[in-house]
Short mmCIF file of C-alpha atoms in Angstrom, two decimals:
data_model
loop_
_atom_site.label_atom_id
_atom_site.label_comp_id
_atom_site.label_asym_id
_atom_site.label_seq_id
_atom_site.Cartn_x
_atom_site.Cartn_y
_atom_site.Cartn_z
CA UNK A 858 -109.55 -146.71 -134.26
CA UNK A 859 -108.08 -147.48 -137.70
CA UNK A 860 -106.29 -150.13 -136.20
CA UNK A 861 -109.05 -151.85 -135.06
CA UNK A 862 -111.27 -151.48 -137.65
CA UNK A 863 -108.20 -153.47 -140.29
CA UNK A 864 -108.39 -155.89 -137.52
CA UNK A 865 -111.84 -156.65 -136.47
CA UNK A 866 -112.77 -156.20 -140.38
CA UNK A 867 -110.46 -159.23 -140.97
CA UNK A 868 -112.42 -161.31 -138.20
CA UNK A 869 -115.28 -160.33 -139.39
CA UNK A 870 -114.99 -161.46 -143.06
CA UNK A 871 -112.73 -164.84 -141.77
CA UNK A 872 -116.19 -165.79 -139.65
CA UNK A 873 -118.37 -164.99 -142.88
CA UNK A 874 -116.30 -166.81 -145.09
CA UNK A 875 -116.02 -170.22 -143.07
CA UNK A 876 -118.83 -169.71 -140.01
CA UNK A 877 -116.23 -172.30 -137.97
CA UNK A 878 -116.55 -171.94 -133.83
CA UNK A 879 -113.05 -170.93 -134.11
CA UNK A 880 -113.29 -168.02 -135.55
CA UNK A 881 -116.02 -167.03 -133.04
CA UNK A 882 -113.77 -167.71 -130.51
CA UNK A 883 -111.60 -165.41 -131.75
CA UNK A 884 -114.30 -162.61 -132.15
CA UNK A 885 -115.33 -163.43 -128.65
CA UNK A 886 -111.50 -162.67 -127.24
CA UNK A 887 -111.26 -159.66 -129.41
CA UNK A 888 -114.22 -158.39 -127.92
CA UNK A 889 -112.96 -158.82 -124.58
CA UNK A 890 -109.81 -156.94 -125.62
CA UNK A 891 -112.03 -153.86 -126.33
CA UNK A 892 -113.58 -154.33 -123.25
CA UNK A 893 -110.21 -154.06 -121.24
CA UNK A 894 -109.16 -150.94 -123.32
CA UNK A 895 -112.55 -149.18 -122.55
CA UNK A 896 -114.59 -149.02 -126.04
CA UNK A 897 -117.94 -148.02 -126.10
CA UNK A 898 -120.39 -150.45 -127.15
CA UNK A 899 -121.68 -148.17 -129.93
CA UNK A 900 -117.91 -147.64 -130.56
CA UNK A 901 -118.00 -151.27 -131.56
CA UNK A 902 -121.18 -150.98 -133.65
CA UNK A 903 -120.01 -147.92 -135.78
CA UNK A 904 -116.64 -150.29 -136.78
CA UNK A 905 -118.96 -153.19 -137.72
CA UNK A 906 -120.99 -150.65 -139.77
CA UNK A 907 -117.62 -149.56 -141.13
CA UNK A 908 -116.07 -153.10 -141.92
CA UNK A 909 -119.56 -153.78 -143.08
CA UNK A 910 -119.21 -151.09 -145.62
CA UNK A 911 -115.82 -151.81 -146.78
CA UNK A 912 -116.28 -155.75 -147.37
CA UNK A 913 -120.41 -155.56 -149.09
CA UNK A 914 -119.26 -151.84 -151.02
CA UNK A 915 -123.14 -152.04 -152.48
CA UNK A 916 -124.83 -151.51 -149.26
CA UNK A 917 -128.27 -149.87 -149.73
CA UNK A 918 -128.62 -146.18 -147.60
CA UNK A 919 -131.45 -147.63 -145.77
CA UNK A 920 -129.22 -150.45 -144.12
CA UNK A 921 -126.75 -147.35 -143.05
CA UNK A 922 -129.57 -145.51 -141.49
CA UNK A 923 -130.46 -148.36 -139.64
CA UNK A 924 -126.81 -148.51 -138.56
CA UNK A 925 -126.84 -144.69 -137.53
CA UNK A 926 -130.22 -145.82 -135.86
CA UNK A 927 -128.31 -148.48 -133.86
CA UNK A 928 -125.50 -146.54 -132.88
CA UNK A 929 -127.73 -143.56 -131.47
CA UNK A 930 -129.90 -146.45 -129.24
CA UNK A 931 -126.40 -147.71 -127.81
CA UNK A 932 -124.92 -144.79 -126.86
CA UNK A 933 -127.27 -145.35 -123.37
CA UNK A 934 -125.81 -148.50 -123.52
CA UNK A 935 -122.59 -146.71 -123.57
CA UNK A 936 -123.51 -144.63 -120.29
CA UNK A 937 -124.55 -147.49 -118.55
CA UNK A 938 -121.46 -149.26 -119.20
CA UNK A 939 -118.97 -146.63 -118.44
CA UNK A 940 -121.32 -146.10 -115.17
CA UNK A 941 -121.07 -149.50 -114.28
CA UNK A 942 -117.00 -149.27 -114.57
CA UNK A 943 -116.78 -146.46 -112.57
CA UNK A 944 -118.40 -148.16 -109.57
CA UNK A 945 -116.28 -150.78 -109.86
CA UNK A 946 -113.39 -148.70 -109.01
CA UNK A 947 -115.59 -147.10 -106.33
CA UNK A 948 -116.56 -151.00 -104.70
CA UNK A 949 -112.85 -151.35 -105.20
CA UNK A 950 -111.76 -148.64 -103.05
CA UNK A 951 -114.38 -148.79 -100.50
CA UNK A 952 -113.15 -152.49 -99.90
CA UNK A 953 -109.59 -151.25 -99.22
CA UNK A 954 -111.18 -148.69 -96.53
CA UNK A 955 -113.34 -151.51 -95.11
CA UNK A 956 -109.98 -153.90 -94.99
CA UNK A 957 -108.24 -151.07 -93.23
CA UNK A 958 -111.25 -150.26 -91.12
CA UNK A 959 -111.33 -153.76 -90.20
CA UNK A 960 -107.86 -154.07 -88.87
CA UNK A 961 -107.93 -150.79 -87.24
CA UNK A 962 -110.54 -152.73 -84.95
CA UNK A 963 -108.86 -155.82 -84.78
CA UNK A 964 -105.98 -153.89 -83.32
CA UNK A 965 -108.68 -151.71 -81.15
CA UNK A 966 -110.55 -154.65 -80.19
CA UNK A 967 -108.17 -156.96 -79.96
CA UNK A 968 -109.17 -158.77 -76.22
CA UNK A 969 -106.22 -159.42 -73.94
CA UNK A 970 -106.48 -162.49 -71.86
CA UNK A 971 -105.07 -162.56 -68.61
CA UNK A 972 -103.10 -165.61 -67.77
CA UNK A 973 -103.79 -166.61 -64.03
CA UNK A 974 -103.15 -169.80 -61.57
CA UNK A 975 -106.04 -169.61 -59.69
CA UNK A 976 -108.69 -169.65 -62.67
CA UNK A 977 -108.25 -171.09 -65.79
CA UNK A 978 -109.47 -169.25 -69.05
CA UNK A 979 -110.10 -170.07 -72.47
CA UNK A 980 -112.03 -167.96 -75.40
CA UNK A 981 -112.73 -168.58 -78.90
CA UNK A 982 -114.51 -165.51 -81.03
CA UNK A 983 -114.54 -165.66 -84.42
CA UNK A 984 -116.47 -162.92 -86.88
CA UNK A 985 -118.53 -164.15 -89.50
CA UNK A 986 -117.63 -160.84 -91.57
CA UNK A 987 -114.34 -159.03 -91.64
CA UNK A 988 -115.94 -157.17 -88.56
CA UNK A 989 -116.43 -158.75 -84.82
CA UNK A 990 -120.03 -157.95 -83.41
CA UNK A 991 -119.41 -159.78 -80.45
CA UNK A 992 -116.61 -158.66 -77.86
CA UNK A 993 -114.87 -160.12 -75.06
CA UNK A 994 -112.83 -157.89 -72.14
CA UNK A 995 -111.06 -158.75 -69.57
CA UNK A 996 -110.15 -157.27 -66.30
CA UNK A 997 -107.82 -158.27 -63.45
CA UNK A 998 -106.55 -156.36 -60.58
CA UNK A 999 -104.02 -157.52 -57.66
CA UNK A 1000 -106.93 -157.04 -55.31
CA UNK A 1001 -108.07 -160.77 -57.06
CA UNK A 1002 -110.55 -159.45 -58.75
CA UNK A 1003 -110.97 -161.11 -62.45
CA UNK A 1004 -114.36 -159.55 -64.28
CA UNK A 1005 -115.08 -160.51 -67.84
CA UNK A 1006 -117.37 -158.90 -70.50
CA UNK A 1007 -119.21 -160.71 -73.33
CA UNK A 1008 -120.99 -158.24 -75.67
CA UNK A 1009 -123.00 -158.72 -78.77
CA UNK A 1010 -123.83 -155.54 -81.12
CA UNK A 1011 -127.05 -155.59 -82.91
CA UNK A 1012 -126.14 -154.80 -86.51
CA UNK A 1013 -123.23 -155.99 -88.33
CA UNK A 1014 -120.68 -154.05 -90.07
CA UNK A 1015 -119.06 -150.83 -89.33
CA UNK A 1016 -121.97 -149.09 -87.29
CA UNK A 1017 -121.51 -152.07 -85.21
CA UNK A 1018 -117.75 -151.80 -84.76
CA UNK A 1019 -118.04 -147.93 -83.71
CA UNK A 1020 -120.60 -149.26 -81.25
CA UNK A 1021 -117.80 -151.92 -79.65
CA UNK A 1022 -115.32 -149.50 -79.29
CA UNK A 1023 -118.04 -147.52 -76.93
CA UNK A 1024 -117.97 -150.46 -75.21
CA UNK A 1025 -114.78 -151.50 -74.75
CA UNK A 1026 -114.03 -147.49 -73.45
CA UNK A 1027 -116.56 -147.66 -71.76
CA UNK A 1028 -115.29 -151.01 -69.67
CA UNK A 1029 -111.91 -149.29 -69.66
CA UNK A 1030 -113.04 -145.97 -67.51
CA UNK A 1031 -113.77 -148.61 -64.91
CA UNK A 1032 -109.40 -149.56 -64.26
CA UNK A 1033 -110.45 -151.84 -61.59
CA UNK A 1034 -112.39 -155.35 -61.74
CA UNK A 1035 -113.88 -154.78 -58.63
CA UNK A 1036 -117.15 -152.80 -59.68
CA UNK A 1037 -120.60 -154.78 -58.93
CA UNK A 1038 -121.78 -155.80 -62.02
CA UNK A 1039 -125.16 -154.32 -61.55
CA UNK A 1040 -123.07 -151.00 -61.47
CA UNK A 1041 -120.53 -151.66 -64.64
CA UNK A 1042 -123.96 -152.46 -66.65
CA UNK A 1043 -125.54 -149.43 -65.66
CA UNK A 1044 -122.34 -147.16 -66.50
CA UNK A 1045 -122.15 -148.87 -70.21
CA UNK A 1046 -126.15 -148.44 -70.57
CA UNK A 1047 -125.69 -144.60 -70.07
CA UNK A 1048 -123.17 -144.43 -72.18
CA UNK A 1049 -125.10 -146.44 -75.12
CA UNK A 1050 -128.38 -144.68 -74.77
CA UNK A 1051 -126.94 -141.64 -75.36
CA UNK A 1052 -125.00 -142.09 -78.38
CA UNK A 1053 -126.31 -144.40 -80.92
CA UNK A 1054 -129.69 -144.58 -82.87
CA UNK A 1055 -132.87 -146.20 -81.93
CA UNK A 1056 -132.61 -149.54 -83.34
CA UNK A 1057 -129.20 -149.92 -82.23
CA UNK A 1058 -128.70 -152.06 -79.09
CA UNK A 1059 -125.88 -154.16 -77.32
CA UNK A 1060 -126.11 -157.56 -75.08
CA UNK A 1061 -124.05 -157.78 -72.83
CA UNK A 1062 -122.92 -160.35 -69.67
CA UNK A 1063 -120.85 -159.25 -66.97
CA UNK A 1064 -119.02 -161.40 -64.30
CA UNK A 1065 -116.81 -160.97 -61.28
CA UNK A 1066 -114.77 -163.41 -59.84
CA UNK A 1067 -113.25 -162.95 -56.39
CA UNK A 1068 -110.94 -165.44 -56.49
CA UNK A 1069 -109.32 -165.30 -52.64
CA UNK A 1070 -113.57 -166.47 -52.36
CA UNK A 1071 -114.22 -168.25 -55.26
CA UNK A 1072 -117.65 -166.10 -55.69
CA UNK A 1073 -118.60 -165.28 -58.90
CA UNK A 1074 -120.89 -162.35 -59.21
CA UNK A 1075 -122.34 -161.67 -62.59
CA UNK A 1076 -125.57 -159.23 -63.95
CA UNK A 1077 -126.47 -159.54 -67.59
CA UNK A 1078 -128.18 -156.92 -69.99
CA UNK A 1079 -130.58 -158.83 -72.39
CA UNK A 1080 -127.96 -161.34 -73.26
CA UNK A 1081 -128.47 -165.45 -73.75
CA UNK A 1082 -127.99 -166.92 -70.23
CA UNK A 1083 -124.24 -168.19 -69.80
CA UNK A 1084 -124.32 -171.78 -68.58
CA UNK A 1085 -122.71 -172.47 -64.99
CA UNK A 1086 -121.64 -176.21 -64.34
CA UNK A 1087 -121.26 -177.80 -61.03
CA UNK A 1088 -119.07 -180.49 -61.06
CA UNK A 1089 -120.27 -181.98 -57.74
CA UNK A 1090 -123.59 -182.48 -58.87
CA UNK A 1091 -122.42 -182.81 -62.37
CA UNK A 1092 -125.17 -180.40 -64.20
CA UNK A 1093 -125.52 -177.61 -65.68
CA UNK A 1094 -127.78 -174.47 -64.36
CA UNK A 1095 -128.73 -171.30 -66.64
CA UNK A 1096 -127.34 -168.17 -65.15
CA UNK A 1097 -130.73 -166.23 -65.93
CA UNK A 1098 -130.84 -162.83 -65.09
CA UNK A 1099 -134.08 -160.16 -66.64
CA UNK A 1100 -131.66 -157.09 -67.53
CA UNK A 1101 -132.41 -155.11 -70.10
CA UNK A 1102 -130.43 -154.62 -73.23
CA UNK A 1103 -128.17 -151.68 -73.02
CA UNK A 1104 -129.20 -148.97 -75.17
CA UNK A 1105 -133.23 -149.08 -74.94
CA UNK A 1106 -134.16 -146.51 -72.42
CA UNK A 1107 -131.99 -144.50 -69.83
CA UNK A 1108 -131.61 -145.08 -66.17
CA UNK A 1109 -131.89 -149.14 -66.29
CA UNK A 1110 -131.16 -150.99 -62.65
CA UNK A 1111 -129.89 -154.35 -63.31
CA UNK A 1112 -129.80 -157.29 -60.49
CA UNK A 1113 -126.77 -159.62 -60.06
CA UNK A 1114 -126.88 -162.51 -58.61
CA UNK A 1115 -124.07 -164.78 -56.95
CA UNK A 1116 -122.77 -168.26 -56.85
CA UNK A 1117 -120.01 -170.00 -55.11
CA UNK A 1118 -117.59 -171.48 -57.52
CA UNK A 1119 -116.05 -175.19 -56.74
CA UNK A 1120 -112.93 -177.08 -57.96
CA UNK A 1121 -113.72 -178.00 -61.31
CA UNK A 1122 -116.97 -176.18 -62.10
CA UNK A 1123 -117.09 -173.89 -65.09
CA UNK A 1124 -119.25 -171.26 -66.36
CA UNK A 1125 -119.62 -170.67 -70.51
CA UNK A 1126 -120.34 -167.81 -71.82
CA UNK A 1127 -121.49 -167.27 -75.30
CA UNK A 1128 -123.20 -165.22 -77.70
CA UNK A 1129 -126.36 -165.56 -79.72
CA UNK A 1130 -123.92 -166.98 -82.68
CA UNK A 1131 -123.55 -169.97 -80.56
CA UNK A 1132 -127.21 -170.74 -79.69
CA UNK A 1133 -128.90 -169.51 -82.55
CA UNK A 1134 -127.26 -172.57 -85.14
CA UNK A 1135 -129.56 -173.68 -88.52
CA UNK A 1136 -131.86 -176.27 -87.85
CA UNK A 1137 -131.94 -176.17 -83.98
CA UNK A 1138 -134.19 -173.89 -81.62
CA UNK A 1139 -132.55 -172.33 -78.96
CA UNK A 1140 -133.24 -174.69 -76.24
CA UNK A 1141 -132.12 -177.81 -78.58
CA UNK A 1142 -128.96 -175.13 -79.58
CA UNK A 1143 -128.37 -175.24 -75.77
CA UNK A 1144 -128.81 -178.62 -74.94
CA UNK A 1145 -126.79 -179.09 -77.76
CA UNK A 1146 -123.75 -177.40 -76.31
CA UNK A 1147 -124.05 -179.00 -72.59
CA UNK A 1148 -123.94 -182.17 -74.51
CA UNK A 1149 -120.50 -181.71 -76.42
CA UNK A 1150 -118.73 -179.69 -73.40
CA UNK A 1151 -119.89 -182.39 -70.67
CA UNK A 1152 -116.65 -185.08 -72.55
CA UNK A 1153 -114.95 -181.94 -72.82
CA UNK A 1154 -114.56 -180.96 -69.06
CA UNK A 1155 -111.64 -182.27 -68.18
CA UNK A 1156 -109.75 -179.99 -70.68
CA UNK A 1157 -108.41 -176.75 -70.54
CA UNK A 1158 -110.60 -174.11 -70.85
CA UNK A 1159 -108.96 -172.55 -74.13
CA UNK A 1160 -109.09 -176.62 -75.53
CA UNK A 1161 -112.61 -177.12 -74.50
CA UNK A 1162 -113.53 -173.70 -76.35
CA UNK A 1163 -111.88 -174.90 -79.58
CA UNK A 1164 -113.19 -178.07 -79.39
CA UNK A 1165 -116.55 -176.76 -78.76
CA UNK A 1166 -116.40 -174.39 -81.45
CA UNK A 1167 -115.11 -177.02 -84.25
CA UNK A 1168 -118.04 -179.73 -82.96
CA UNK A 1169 -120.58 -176.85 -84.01
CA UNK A 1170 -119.07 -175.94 -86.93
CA UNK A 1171 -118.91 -179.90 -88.30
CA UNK A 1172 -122.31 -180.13 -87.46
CA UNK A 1173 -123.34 -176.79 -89.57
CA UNK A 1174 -121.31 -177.91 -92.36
CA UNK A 1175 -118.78 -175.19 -92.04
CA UNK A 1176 -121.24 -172.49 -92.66
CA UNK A 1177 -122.01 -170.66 -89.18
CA UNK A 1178 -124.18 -168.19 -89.77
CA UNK A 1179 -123.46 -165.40 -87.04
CA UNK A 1180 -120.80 -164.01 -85.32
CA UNK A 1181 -119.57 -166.95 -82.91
CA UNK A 1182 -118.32 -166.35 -79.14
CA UNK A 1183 -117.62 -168.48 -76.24
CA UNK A 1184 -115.66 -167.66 -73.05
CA UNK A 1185 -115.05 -170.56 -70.60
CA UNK A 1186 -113.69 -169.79 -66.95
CA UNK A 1187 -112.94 -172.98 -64.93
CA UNK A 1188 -111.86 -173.39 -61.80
CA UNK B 351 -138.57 -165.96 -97.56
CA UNK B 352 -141.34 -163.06 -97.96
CA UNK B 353 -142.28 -160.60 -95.59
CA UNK B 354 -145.57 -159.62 -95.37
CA UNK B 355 -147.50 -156.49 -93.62
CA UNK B 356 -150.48 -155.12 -93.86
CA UNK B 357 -152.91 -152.86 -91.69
CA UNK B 358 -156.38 -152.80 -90.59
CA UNK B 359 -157.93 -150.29 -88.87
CA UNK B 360 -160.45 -150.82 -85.88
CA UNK B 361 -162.41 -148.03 -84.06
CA UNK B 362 -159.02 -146.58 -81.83
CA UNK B 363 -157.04 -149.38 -82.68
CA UNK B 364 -154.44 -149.80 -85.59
CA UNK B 365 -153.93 -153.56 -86.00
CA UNK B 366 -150.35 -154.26 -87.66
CA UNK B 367 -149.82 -157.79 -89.17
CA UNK B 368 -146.80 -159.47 -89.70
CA UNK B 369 -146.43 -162.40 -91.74
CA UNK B 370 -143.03 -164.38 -92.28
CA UNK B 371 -139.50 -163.75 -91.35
CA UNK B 372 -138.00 -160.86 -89.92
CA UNK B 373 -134.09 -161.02 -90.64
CA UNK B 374 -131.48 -159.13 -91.94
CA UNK B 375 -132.94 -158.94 -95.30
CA UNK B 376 -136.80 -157.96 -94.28
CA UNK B 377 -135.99 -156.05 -91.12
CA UNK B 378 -135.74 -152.53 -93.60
CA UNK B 379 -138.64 -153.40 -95.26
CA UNK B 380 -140.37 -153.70 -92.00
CA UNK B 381 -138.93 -150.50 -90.67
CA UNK B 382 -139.93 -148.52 -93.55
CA UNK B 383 -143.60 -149.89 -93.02
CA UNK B 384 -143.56 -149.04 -89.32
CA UNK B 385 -142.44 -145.48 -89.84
CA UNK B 386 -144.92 -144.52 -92.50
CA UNK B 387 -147.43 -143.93 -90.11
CA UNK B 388 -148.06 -141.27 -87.49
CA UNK B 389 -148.39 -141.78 -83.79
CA UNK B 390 -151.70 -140.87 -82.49
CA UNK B 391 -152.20 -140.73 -78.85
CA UNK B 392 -155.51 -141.84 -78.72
CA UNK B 393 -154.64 -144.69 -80.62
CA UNK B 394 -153.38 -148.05 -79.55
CA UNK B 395 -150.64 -149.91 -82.22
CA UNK B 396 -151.28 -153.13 -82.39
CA UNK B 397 -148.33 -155.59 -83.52
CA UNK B 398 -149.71 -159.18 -84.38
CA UNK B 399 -146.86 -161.08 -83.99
CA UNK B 400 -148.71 -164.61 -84.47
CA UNK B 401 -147.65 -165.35 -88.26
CA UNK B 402 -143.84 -164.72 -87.69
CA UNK B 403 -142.25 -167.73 -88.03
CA UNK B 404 -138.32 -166.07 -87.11
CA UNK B 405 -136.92 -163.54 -85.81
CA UNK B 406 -133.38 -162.25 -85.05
CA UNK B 407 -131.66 -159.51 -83.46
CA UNK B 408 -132.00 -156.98 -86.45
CA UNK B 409 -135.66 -157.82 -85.89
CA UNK B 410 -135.88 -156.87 -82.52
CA UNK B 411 -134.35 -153.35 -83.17
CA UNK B 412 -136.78 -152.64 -85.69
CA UNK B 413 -139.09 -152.98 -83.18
CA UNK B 414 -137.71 -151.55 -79.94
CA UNK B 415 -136.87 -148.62 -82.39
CA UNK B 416 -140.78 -148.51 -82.83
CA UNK B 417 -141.33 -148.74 -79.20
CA UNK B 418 -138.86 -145.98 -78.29
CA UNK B 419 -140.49 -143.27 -81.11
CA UNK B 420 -144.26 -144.55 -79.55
CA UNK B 421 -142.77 -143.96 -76.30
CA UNK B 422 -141.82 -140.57 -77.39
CA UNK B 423 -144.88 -139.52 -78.98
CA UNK B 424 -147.00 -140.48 -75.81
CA UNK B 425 -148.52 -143.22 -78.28
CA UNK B 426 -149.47 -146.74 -77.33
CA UNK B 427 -147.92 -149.78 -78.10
CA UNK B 428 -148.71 -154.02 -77.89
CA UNK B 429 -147.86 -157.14 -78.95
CA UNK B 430 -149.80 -159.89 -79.62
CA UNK B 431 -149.47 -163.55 -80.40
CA UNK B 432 -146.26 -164.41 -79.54
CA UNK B 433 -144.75 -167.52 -80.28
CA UNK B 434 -142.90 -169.61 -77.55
CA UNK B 435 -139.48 -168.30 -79.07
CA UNK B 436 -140.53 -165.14 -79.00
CA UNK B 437 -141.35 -164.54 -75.88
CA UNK B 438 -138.53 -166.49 -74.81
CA UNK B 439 -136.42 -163.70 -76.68
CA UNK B 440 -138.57 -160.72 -75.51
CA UNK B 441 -138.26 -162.20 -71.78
CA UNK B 442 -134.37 -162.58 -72.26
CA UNK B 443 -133.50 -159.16 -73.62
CA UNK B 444 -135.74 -157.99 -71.34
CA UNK B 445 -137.87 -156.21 -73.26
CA UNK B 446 -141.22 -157.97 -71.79
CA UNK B 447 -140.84 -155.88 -68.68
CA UNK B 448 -140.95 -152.88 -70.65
CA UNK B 449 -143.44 -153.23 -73.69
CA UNK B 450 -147.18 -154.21 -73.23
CA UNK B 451 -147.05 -158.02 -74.57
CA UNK B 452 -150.03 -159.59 -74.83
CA UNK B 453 -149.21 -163.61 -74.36
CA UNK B 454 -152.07 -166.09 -75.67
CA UNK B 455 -151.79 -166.57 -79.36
CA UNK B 456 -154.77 -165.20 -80.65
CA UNK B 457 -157.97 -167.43 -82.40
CA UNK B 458 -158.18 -165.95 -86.26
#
């Protein structure tokens, strides 16, 4: 304390002597120098009072009691300040666990895309947080079954995640890709229901393609209709479907409905992310993305779902404001 | 922008009114409104919808959260005044087939 007392005392008496913005300068870096080494802001005040006392030596005692006055007030500075570091180190760790959290479910949720010749498949899904709230599973068996799952978690953030990784072990009791999708829906809608709290909810979309058939069989629980596209009559239909979202009540039936799948039709699949854009209602949203896949058709999937995704994100100025999934199967 | 709600009561019916949007941001203000009052079977909760101009996911939960606890306290629930987007997301998620949704937007 000595120390800085010969020091800030010289400061001090510098700034008095020639008032120059220099020598603020300097009392403003010496200030932050405290600050780093954890003084007190009445630790501060009591060496001004000090220096103060050794440079004017005729002080009256009624300017020191108003010192001792000070110093008393800005000791609950004091708390406050040393309350304020502390949950800095706190935020600190708890962003290490959240960086670790979120690549424990990167590696958990990590979606592994089967490669086949018979279907071509292409995904883009990319968080707006460290954490994914959409999900996208895939399933393929040798009986030529491929069934995909597109799932959106209400919520953001870790509650979220733990409610994915339901999900995805959820899909993963089922082995095969064969399962109706009426049936798969009902299974994960048990399984939600029970565990998580009432204003928690998933959306999900389910599909099965048969591809010795080319039938594609799909049931969806609350989720924004995926967009089926028939190249032969070159337009687009909404795969709408009324199931409920999974989680809300127990015992849900959900429908599924069928459509034969021709060479180059393709079905989209996305997630409220991708529909839900600044500036746009939904329908416009979806009108929206018909318009920019239409040129894109001829691509691959994966190249029409990148393409797709960076024509949305030019057009919200690089600021999407949800988590942003979209799954293309083509035949 | 601000989230409004206030509540009027009318003979067996609690009218709740919601003004503004419902987002991430306003959705716990909203669910600390809806569960500060106690479910009454012979009362009907009234949710007048009509002066929300958006609503998103976290939204919804609030209120399917609402409709589960009425549920479970043999209360009643409806909506009123539903915008075209809403019911376009209450029809989607499904949730019209379940909750009591009144459709017409209501005359003030």
């Amino acid at each position: 304390m000595e120390q800085l007392l010969i020091q800030y005392k010289q400061i001090l008496s510098d700034y008095i002597s020639n008032r120059k913005e220099q020598n603020l300068y300097i009392g403003q870096n010496y200030i932050r120098q405290l600050i780093q080494k954890n003084v007190a802001p009445e630790d501060v005040i009591n060496i001004h009072r000090k220096a103060i006392e050794e440079i004017y030596t005729q002080l009256p005692d009624t300017l020191t009691h108003a010192y001792d006055f000070l110093i008393e007030v800005m000791v609950q500075f004091g708390l406050q300040f040393r309350e304020h570091q502390s949950l800095l180190v706190q935020q600190e760790e708890l962003r290490i666990e959240m960086d670790i959290a979120a690549n424990i479910q990167n590696i958990l949720l990590k979606t592994e895309m089967p490669e086949l010749e018979s279907i071509d498949i292409g995904m883009v899904s990319e968080p707006i947080r460290k954490m994914n709230g959409d999900y996208v599973y895939f399933l393929y068996d040798e009986q030529n079954y491929l069934s995909v799952a597109v799932a959106d978690v209400v919520g953001k953030g870790v509650p979220a995640a733990l409610c994915m990784s339901m999900v995805k072990n959820g899909l993963e009791t089922m082995k095969y890709a064969n399962h109706n999708p009426s049936y798969v829906l009902e299974v994960l809608n048990n399984i939600i229901e029970k565990s998580v709290d009432d204003s928690m909810f998933v959306s999900s979309f389910y599909g099965r393609y048969d591809i010795e058939h080319g039938v594609f069989t799909y049931g969806s629980a609350g989720h924004e209709p995926a967009l089926y596209f028939s190249a032969k009559n070159e337009s687009y239909y909404d795969l709408n479907s009324k199931g409920l979202l999974l989680g809300v009540m127990p015992e849900v039936k959900y429908p599924q409905f069928t459509i034969q799948f021709e060479e180059n039709d393709f079905i989209m699949i996305v997630t409220d992310g991708v529909t839900e854009l600044k500036n746009y209602d939904v329908i416009e949203s979806r009108n929206l993305l018909k318009k920019i896949a239409f040129p894109l058709r001829h691509l691959s999937a994966q190249k029409m779902c990148e393409k797709v995704y960076s024509e949305l994100q030019k057009l919200q100025d690089y600021n999407l404001n949800d988590d942003f999934t979209i799954v293309i199967l083509k035949k | 922008m601000e989230l409004n709600i206030h509540f009027r009561k009318e003979s067996n019916l609690l009218k709740v009114f919601i003004e503004g949007e419902i987002d991430t941001f306003t959705a716990p203000k909203l669910r600390d409104k809806l569960e500060s009052f106690d479910i009454d079977p012979n009362y009907i909760i009234e949710l007048d919808l009509s002066k929300v101009v958006y609503m998103d996911s976290t939204g919804l939960g609030v209120i399917v959260a609402l409709y589960k606890k009425v549920t479970r306290e043999q209360g009643n629930l409806k909506l009123v005044g539903l915008s075209a987007r809403l019911i376009r997301l209450f029809t989607i998620t499904g949730l019209s087939e379940l909750m009591n949704i009144e459709v017409e937007v209501k005359v003030e």
